[in-house]
mmCIF file of C-alpha atoms in Angstrom:
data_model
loop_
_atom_site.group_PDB
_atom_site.id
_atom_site.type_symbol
_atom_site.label_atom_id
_atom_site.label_comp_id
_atom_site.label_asym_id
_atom_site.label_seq_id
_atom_site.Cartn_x
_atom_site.Cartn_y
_atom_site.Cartn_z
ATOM 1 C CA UNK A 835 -64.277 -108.381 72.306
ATOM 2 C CA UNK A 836 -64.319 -111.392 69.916
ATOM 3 C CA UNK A 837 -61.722 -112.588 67.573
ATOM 4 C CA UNK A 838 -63.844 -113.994 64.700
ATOM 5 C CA UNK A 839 -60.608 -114.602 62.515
ATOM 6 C CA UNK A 840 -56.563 -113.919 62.781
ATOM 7 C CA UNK A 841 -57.026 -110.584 61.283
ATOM 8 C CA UNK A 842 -59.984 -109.165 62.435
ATOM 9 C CA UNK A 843 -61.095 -108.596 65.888
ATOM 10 C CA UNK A 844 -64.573 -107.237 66.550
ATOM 11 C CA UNK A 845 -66.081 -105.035 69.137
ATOM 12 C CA UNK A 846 -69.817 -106.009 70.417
ATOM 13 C CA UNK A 847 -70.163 -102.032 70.866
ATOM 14 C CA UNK A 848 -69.354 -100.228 67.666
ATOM 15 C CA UNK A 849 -68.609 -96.917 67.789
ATOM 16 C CA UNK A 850 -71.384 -95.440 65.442
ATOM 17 C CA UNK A 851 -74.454 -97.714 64.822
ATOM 18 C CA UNK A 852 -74.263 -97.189 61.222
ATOM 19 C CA UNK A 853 -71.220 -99.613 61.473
ATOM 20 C CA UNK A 854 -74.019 -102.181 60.968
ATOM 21 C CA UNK A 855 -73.908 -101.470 57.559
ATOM 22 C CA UNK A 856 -70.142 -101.712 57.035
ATOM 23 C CA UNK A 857 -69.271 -103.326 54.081
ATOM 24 C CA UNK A 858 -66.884 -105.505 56.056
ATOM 25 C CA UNK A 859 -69.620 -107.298 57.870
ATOM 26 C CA UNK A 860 -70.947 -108.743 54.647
ATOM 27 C CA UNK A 861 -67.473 -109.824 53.342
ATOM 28 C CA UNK A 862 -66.590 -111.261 57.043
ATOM 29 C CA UNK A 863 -69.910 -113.075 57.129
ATOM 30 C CA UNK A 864 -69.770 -114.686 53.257
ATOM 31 C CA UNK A 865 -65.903 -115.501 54.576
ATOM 32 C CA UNK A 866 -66.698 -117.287 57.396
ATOM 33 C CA UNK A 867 -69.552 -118.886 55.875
ATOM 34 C CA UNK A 868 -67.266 -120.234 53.058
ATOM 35 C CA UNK A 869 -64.634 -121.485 55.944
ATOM 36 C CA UNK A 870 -67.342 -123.772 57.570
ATOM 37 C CA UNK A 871 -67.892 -121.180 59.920
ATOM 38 C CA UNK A 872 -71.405 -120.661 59.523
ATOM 39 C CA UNK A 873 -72.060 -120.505 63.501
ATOM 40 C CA UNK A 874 -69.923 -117.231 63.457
ATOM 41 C CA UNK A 875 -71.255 -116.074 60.102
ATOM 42 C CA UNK A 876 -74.674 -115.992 61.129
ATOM 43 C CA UNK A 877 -73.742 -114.344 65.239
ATOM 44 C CA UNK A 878 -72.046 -111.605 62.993
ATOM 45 C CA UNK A 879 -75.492 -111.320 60.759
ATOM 46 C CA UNK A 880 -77.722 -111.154 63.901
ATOM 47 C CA UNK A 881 -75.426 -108.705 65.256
ATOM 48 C CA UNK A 882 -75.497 -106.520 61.995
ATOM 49 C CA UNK A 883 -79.266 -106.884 62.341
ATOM 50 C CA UNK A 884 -79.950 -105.681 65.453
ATOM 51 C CA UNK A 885 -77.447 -102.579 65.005
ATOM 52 C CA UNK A 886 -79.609 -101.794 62.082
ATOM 53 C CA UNK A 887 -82.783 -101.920 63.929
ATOM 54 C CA UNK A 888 -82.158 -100.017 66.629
ATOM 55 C CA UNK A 889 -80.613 -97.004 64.523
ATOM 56 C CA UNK A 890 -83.737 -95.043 63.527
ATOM 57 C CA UNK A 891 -80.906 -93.154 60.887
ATOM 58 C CA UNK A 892 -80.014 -96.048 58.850
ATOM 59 C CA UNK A 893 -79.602 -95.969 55.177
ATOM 60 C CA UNK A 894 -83.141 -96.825 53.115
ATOM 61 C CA UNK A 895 -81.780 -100.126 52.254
ATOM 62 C CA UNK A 896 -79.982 -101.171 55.692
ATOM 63 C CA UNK A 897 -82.694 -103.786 57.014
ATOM 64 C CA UNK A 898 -82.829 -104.883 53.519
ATOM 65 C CA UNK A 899 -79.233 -105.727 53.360
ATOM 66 C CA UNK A 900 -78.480 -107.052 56.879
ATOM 67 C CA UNK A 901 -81.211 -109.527 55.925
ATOM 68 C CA UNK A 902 -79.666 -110.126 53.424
ATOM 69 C CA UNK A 903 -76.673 -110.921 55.724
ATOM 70 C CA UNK A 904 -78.708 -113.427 57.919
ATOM 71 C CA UNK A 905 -80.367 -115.005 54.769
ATOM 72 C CA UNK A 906 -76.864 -115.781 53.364
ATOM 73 C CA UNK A 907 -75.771 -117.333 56.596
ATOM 74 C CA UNK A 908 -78.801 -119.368 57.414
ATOM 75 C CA UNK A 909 -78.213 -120.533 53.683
ATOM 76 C CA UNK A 910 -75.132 -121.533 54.587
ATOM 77 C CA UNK A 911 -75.507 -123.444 57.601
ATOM 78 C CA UNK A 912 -78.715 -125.217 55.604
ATOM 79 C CA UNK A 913 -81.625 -123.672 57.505
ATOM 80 C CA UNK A 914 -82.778 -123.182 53.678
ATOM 81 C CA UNK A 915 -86.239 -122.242 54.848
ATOM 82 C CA UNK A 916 -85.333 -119.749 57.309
ATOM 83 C CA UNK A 917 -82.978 -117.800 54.780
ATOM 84 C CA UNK A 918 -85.679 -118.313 52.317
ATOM 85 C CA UNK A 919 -87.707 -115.907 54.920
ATOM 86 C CA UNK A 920 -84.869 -113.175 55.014
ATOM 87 C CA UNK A 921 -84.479 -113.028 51.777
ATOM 88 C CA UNK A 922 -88.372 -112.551 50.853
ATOM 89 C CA UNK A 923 -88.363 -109.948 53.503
ATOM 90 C CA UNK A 924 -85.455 -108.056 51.958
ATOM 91 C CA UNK A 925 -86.795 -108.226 48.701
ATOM 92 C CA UNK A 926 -90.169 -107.301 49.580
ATOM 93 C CA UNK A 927 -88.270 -103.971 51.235
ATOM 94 C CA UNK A 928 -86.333 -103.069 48.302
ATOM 95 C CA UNK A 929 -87.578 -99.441 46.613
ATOM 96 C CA UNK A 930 -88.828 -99.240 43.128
ATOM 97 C CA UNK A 931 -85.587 -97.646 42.385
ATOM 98 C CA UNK A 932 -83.557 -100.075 43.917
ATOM 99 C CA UNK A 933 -79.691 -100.031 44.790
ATOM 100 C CA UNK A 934 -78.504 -102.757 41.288
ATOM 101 C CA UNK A 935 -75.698 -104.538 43.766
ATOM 102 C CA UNK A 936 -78.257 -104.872 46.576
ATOM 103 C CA UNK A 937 -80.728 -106.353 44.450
ATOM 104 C CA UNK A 938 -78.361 -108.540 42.947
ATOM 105 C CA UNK A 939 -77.284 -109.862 45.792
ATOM 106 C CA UNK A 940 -80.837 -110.509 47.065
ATOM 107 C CA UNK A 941 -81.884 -112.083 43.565
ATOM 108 C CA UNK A 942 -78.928 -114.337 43.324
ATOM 109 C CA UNK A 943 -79.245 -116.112 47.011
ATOM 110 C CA UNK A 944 -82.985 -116.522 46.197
ATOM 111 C CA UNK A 945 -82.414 -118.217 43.627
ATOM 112 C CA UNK A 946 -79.755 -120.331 44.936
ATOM 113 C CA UNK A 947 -81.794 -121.190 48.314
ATOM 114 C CA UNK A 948 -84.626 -122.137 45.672
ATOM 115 C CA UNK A 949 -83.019 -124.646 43.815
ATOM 116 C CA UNK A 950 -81.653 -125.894 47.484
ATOM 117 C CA UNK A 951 -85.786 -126.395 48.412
ATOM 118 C CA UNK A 952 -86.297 -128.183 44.573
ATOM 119 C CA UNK A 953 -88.483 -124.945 43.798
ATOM 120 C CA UNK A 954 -86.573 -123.968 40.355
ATOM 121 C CA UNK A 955 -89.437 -122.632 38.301
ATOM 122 C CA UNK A 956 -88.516 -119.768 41.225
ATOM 123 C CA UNK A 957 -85.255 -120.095 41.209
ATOM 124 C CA UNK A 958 -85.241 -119.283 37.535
ATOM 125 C CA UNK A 959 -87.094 -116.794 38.003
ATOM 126 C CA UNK A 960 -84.726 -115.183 40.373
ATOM 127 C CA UNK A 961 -81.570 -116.300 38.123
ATOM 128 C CA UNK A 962 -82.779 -114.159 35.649
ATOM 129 C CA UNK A 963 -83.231 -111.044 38.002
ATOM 130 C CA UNK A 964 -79.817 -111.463 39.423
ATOM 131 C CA UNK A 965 -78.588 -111.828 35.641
ATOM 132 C CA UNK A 966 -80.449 -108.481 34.743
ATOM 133 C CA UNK A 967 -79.004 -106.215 37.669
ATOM 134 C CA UNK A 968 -75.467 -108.101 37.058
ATOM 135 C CA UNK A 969 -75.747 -106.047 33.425
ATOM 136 C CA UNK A 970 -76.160 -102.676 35.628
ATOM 137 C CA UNK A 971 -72.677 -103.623 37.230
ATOM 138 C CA UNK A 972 -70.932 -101.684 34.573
ATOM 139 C CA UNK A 973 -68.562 -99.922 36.934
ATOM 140 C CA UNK A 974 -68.068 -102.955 39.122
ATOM 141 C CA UNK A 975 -68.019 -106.069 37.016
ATOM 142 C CA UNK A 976 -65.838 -108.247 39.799
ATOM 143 C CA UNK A 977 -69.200 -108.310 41.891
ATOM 144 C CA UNK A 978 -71.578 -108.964 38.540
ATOM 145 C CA UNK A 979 -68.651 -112.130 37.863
ATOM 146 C CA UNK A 980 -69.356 -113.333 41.554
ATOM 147 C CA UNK A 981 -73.023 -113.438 41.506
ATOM 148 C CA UNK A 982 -72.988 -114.922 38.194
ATOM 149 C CA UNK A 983 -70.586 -117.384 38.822
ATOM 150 C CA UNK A 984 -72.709 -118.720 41.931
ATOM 151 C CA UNK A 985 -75.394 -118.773 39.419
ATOM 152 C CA UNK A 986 -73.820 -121.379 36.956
#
């Protein structure tokens, strides 16, 4: 057992692997990221991913957001090309019918790791993705105001 913060204490054997996928992981890792923390951050995305792949009976978009997970924290420790990897990999997994907050999260750190490599023709291009899921966040505008605040 590993105390990652003073309120949170986490077990290296969940009880159900689909705790991989536990929205808490994603709001631990962007917390610890945004602490300096990015060592932990990106332990807890590696752990999220490997949960994921070794339950067969994940969600349709679980790989796609616990790279999402690892792409955030690699962005935030500055190993811009290696989240730039994640992140293409998540997006390339997404389904035509894809989850809006999912992709929104995936458009909005590719664009930000982007602009981090200088590449901002692509980064605009991603900008305006995350913008146009952000309008599907109708019933949860405090995530649409996140994304596009990271955006401005």
């Amino acid at each position: 057992m590993r105390h990652c913060s003073r309120h949170c204490v986490l077990s290296s054997r969940p009880t159900t692997p689909t705790m991989a996928h536990a929205p808490w992981r994603w709001v631990l890792t962007r917390a610890l990221t945004r602490n300096g923390r990015g060592a932990e951050a990106l332990a807890l995305a590696e752990q999220a991913l490997a949960l994921c792949q070794a339950d067969s009976h994940g969600a349709p978009n679980a790989l796609a957001t616990s790279l999402t997970w690892r792409g955030g924290a690699r962005w935030g420790l500055g190993e811009l090309a290696l989240a730039l990897d994640d992140l293409a990999r998540a997006w390339a997994l997404l389904p035509p019918d894809p989850d809006p907050a999912l992709t929104l999260a995936i458009a909005n750190l590719l664009a930000v790791v982007h602009s981090g490599m200088g590449e901002h023709e692509a980064a605009l291009q991603f900008a305006t993705e995350a913008l146009r899921f952000a309008r599907l966040q109708v019933e949860r505008p405090m995530i649409a105001a996140h994304y596009l605040g990271n955006l401005a």
